[in-house]
Amino acid sequence: MTDPHTPTQAVVLAGGQGSRLRPYTDDRPKPMVEIPGTGVPIIGHQLSWLASEGVTDAVISCGHLAEVLQEWLDSAQLPLRVTTVVEKEPLGRGGGLKYAAAHLPHPDRGWYATNGDIWTRFSLRDMAAFHTERDATATLALARPRIPWGVVETDDFGHITDFIESPQTSYQINAGVYVFSPDFAALLPDLGDHERTTFPRLARERRLAGYPLPQGAYWRAIDTAKDLTEAAKELAAQGR
């Protein structure tokens, strides 16, 4: 039996222009860029992951070159039911999320959301349980990305003791994956950015939770051509 607290619906925010991924995004939206070595675009990996975590319905919010994404969705064998929505005019991140959420099949149930440029694998069911235990209205997945430079360690006297290539930062960042309770959508702005309005308000009210990604969980935001190269290397190294 399905746990009533575990969402079975999700929103994927796939409307970004991906200007830092050019020339890959000259003729396709960022989520349609293929991960080298897989033959599958980012959105395909995301939908497979969501389906493996019990999601049966996804709403994809399209924008830049929406027709390219919609054409691929129409031709692909998808593991879940997909609805696409396109904003008639730019609504901002919060407004766009609210508009997409209005098309979810079960407005009285919780839901997941993910940014369209995230490639990750971890248990959404565990994240949903974390969200429920804390009675949160919204829960953000938190990642510790790798610093793109090598770092230097020193002792108290100033001697260099070690060089470490691309270590994980000690800071946690918003990983672009969320669990939302049914009442969250009503708190979103019709126009504007929820990360400047809704999230700070929920944080002040102690209704915003942060779920640290489990040790060893794979996570990468695909923002640049270098990210694609690194993802391909990681894919080869891990035999995924």
Short mmCIF file of C-alpha atoms in Angstrom, two decimals:
data_model
loop_
_atom_site.label_atom_id
_atom_site.label_comp_id
_atom_site.label_asym_id
_atom_site.label_seq_id
_atom_site.Cartn_x
_atom_site.Cartn_y
_atom_site.Cartn_z
CA MET A 1 0.00 0.00 0.00
CA THR A 2 1.28 3.48 -0.89
CA ASP A 3 2.17 5.72 2.05
CA PRO A 4 -0.28 8.68 1.89
CA HIS A 5 2.57 11.01 2.90
CA THR A 6 4.74 9.98 -0.06
CA PRO A 7 3.97 12.10 -3.15
CA THR A 8 3.14 10.44 -6.45
CA GLN A 9 3.16 13.69 -8.47
CA ALA A 10 5.90 16.14 -9.39
CA VAL A 11 6.66 19.37 -11.21
CA VAL A 12 9.79 19.67 -13.38
CA LEU A 13 10.88 23.26 -14.08
CA ALA A 14 12.29 23.05 -17.60
CA GLY A 15 11.91 26.56 -18.98
CA GLY A 16 15.45 27.95 -18.60
CA GLN A 17 17.41 29.24 -21.61
CA GLY A 18 20.70 27.62 -20.56
CA SER A 19 22.83 30.45 -21.99
CA ARG A 20 25.98 29.12 -20.27
CA LEU A 21 25.55 25.79 -22.06
CA ARG A 22 25.77 27.26 -25.55
CA PRO A 23 26.24 26.04 -28.27
CA TYR A 24 24.39 22.95 -26.91
CA THR A 25 21.31 25.07 -26.15
CA ASP A 26 21.23 26.97 -29.45
CA ASP A 27 18.59 24.59 -30.80
CA ARG A 28 17.16 22.98 -27.66
CA PRO A 29 16.23 23.87 -24.07
CA LYS A 30 18.70 22.94 -21.35
CA PRO A 31 16.80 19.83 -20.15
CA MET A 32 17.05 18.43 -23.70
CA VAL A 33 20.87 18.44 -23.66
CA GLU A 34 22.13 14.86 -23.67
CA ILE A 35 24.45 13.52 -20.99
CA PRO A 36 27.47 12.28 -23.02
CA GLY A 37 27.62 8.52 -23.23
CA THR A 38 23.95 7.95 -22.40
CA GLY A 39 22.07 9.03 -25.53
CA VAL A 40 19.38 10.38 -23.19
CA PRO A 41 18.64 14.06 -22.39
CA ILE A 42 18.70 15.36 -18.82
CA ILE A 43 14.87 15.35 -18.69
CA GLY A 44 14.84 11.66 -19.60
CA HIS A 45 17.09 10.80 -16.67
CA GLN A 46 14.90 12.89 -14.38
CA LEU A 47 11.66 11.23 -15.43
CA SER A 48 13.17 7.76 -15.00
CA TRP A 49 14.35 8.70 -11.51
CA LEU A 50 10.97 10.15 -10.52
CA ALA A 51 9.16 7.04 -11.78
CA SER A 52 11.55 4.78 -9.86
CA GLU A 53 10.62 6.74 -6.71
CA GLY A 54 6.89 6.12 -7.12
CA VAL A 55 5.89 9.21 -9.11
CA THR A 56 3.08 8.46 -11.56
CA ASP A 57 2.30 11.97 -12.84
CA ALA A 58 4.63 14.82 -13.79
CA VAL A 59 3.90 18.35 -14.95
CA ILE A 60 6.72 19.83 -17.01
CA SER A 61 6.89 23.61 -17.12
CA CYS A 62 8.35 24.57 -20.51
CA GLY A 63 9.62 27.87 -21.84
CA HIS A 64 12.62 28.37 -24.13
CA LEU A 65 12.19 26.21 -27.29
CA ALA A 66 9.28 24.40 -25.66
CA GLU A 67 8.32 22.70 -28.92
CA VAL A 68 11.61 20.76 -29.00
CA LEU A 69 10.95 19.32 -25.55
CA GLN A 70 7.31 18.58 -26.32
CA GLU A 71 8.26 16.79 -29.54
CA TRP A 72 10.69 14.56 -27.67
CA LEU A 73 8.11 13.79 -24.98
CA ASP A 74 5.57 12.84 -27.65
CA SER A 75 7.99 10.37 -29.26
CA ALA A 76 9.63 8.89 -26.14
CA GLN A 77 8.46 5.87 -24.20
CA LEU A 78 7.87 7.53 -20.86
CA PRO A 79 7.69 5.71 -17.51
CA LEU A 80 4.92 7.98 -16.15
CA ARG A 81 2.13 10.29 -17.28
CA VAL A 82 3.36 13.71 -18.38
CA THR A 83 1.55 17.03 -18.87
CA THR A 84 3.34 20.06 -20.31
CA VAL A 85 2.49 23.68 -19.60
CA VAL A 86 3.90 26.83 -21.19
CA GLU A 87 3.67 30.26 -19.57
CA LYS A 88 1.94 32.74 -21.87
CA GLU A 89 4.09 35.48 -20.34
CA PRO A 90 7.07 35.26 -17.93
CA LEU A 91 5.82 34.75 -14.38
CA GLY A 92 9.13 34.47 -12.54
CA ARG A 93 10.32 31.35 -10.76
CA GLY A 94 7.62 31.45 -8.09
CA GLY A 95 4.81 32.35 -10.44
CA GLY A 96 5.92 29.68 -12.89
CA LEU A 97 5.99 27.06 -10.14
CA LYS A 98 2.49 28.07 -9.02
CA TYR A 99 1.17 27.93 -12.59
CA ALA A 100 2.61 24.44 -13.11
CA ALA A 101 1.33 23.20 -9.73
CA ALA A 102 -2.21 24.20 -10.75
CA HIS A 103 -2.05 21.42 -13.36
CA LEU A 104 -1.16 18.62 -10.91
CA PRO A 105 -3.83 15.89 -10.85
CA HIS A 106 -4.19 15.83 -7.05
CA PRO A 107 -4.17 19.38 -5.59
CA ASP A 108 -5.05 18.01 -2.15
CA ARG A 109 -1.86 15.92 -1.95
CA GLY A 110 1.82 16.68 -1.51
CA TRP A 111 4.19 16.92 -4.47
CA TYR A 112 7.83 16.96 -5.49
CA ALA A 113 9.53 19.55 -7.66
CA THR A 114 12.91 19.60 -9.35
CA ASN A 115 14.84 22.05 -11.46
CA GLY A 116 15.23 20.84 -15.04
CA ASP A 117 19.04 20.92 -15.02
CA ILE A 118 19.63 18.60 -12.05
CA TRP A 119 20.99 15.09 -12.53
CA THR A 120 20.81 13.17 -9.28
CA ARG A 121 19.97 9.87 -7.63
CA PHE A 122 18.80 9.53 -4.02
CA SER A 123 15.69 8.30 -2.21
CA LEU A 124 12.83 10.75 -2.61
CA ARG A 125 10.78 8.50 -0.34
CA ASP A 126 13.30 9.09 2.47
CA MET A 127 13.17 12.82 1.81
CA ALA A 128 9.35 12.74 1.96
CA ALA A 129 9.52 10.91 5.30
CA PHE A 130 11.95 13.57 6.59
CA HIS A 131 9.52 16.27 5.42
CA THR A 132 6.59 14.59 7.21
CA GLU A 133 8.52 14.04 10.45
CA ARG A 134 9.27 17.75 10.69
CA ASP A 135 5.71 18.80 9.80
CA ALA A 136 7.23 21.11 7.19
CA THR A 137 5.36 23.00 4.51
CA ALA A 138 8.37 22.82 2.20
CA THR A 139 11.61 20.83 2.30
CA LEU A 140 14.70 21.58 0.23
CA ALA A 141 17.33 18.98 -0.61
CA LEU A 142 20.76 20.28 0.39
CA ALA A 143 24.01 19.42 -1.41
CA ARG A 144 27.67 20.08 -0.73
CA PRO A 145 29.15 20.77 -4.18
CA ARG A 146 32.81 20.42 -5.00
CA ILE A 147 34.91 23.57 -5.16
CA PRO A 148 36.18 23.88 -8.76
CA TRP A 149 39.74 24.70 -7.64
CA GLY A 150 42.43 22.88 -5.76
CA VAL A 151 42.80 24.05 -2.15
CA VAL A 152 45.78 24.39 0.17
CA GLU A 153 45.86 23.23 3.78
CA THR A 154 48.25 24.84 6.28
CA ASP A 155 49.18 24.28 9.90
CA ASP A 156 48.87 26.91 12.65
CA PHE A 157 52.40 28.16 11.94
CA GLY A 158 51.75 28.72 8.25
CA HIS A 159 53.47 25.70 6.75
CA ILE A 160 51.64 24.13 3.83
CA THR A 161 50.69 20.58 4.77
CA ASP A 162 48.65 19.37 1.82
CA PHE A 163 47.10 20.11 -1.57
CA ILE A 164 43.56 18.84 -2.18
CA GLU A 165 41.98 18.85 -5.63
CA SER A 166 38.32 19.99 -5.83
CA PRO A 167 37.19 19.15 -2.28
CA GLN A 168 33.57 19.34 -1.18
CA THR A 169 32.66 22.68 0.34
CA SER A 170 31.63 22.83 3.99
CA TYR A 171 28.62 24.92 3.00
CA GLN A 172 25.27 23.42 1.98
CA ILE A 173 23.41 24.74 -1.06
CA ASN A 174 19.88 24.39 -2.39
CA ALA A 175 20.11 21.24 -4.53
CA GLY A 176 17.07 22.11 -6.66
CA VAL A 177 14.88 19.21 -5.46
CA TYR A 178 11.88 19.80 -3.19
CA VAL A 179 9.01 18.22 -1.27
CA PHE A 180 5.94 20.41 -0.84
CA SER A 181 2.82 19.94 1.27
CA PRO A 182 -0.59 20.50 -0.39
CA ASP A 183 -0.97 24.01 1.07
CA PHE A 184 2.37 25.25 -0.32
CA ALA A 185 1.06 26.25 -3.76
CA ALA A 186 -1.30 28.82 -2.25
CA LEU A 187 1.68 30.56 -0.62
CA LEU A 188 3.48 31.09 -3.94
CA PRO A 189 3.40 34.51 -5.63
CA ASP A 190 1.42 34.85 -8.86
CA LEU A 191 4.38 36.78 -10.24
CA GLY A 192 7.93 36.84 -8.91
CA ASP A 193 10.50 34.72 -7.12
CA HIS A 194 9.43 32.43 -4.27
CA GLU A 195 13.02 32.18 -3.03
CA ARG A 196 12.83 35.86 -2.07
CA THR A 197 9.30 35.76 -0.65
CA THR A 198 7.75 32.40 0.22
CA PHE A 199 10.88 30.57 1.37
CA PRO A 200 12.09 33.34 3.75
CA ARG A 201 8.59 33.61 5.24
CA LEU A 202 8.43 29.86 5.86
CA ALA A 203 11.92 29.91 7.35
CA ARG A 204 10.89 32.61 9.85
CA GLU A 205 7.88 30.47 10.79
CA ARG A 206 10.05 27.32 11.13
CA ARG A 207 8.05 25.59 8.41
CA LEU A 208 10.96 25.21 5.96
CA ALA A 209 13.17 22.12 6.32
CA GLY A 210 16.50 21.19 4.78
CA TYR A 211 17.25 17.57 3.85
CA PRO A 212 21.00 16.86 3.51
CA LEU A 213 21.66 14.51 0.60
CA PRO A 214 22.88 11.15 1.92
CA GLN A 215 26.60 10.45 1.95
CA GLY A 216 27.64 9.18 -1.46
CA ALA A 217 24.44 10.28 -3.26
CA TYR A 218 25.08 11.40 -6.82
CA TRP A 219 24.20 15.03 -7.55
CA ARG A 220 25.24 17.47 -10.24
CA ALA A 221 23.74 20.66 -11.65
CA ILE A 222 24.33 20.83 -15.41
CA ASP A 223 25.11 24.51 -15.97
CA THR A 224 28.11 24.56 -18.29
CA ALA A 225 29.88 22.45 -20.92
CA LYS A 226 32.40 21.51 -18.23
CA ASP A 227 29.55 20.05 -16.14
CA LEU A 228 28.62 17.81 -19.08
CA THR A 229 32.22 16.63 -19.38
CA GLU A 230 32.47 15.96 -15.65
CA ALA A 231 29.14 14.11 -15.65
CA ALA A 232 30.37 11.86 -18.45
CA LYS A 233 33.58 11.11 -16.51
CA GLU A 234 31.61 10.30 -13.37
CA LEU A 235 29.26 8.12 -15.36
CA ALA A 236 32.17 6.12 -16.77
CA ALA A 237 33.89 5.85 -13.37
CA GLN A 238 30.77 4.62 -11.58
CA GLY A 239 29.59 2.30 -14.32
CA ARG A 240 26.13 3.86 -14.36
#
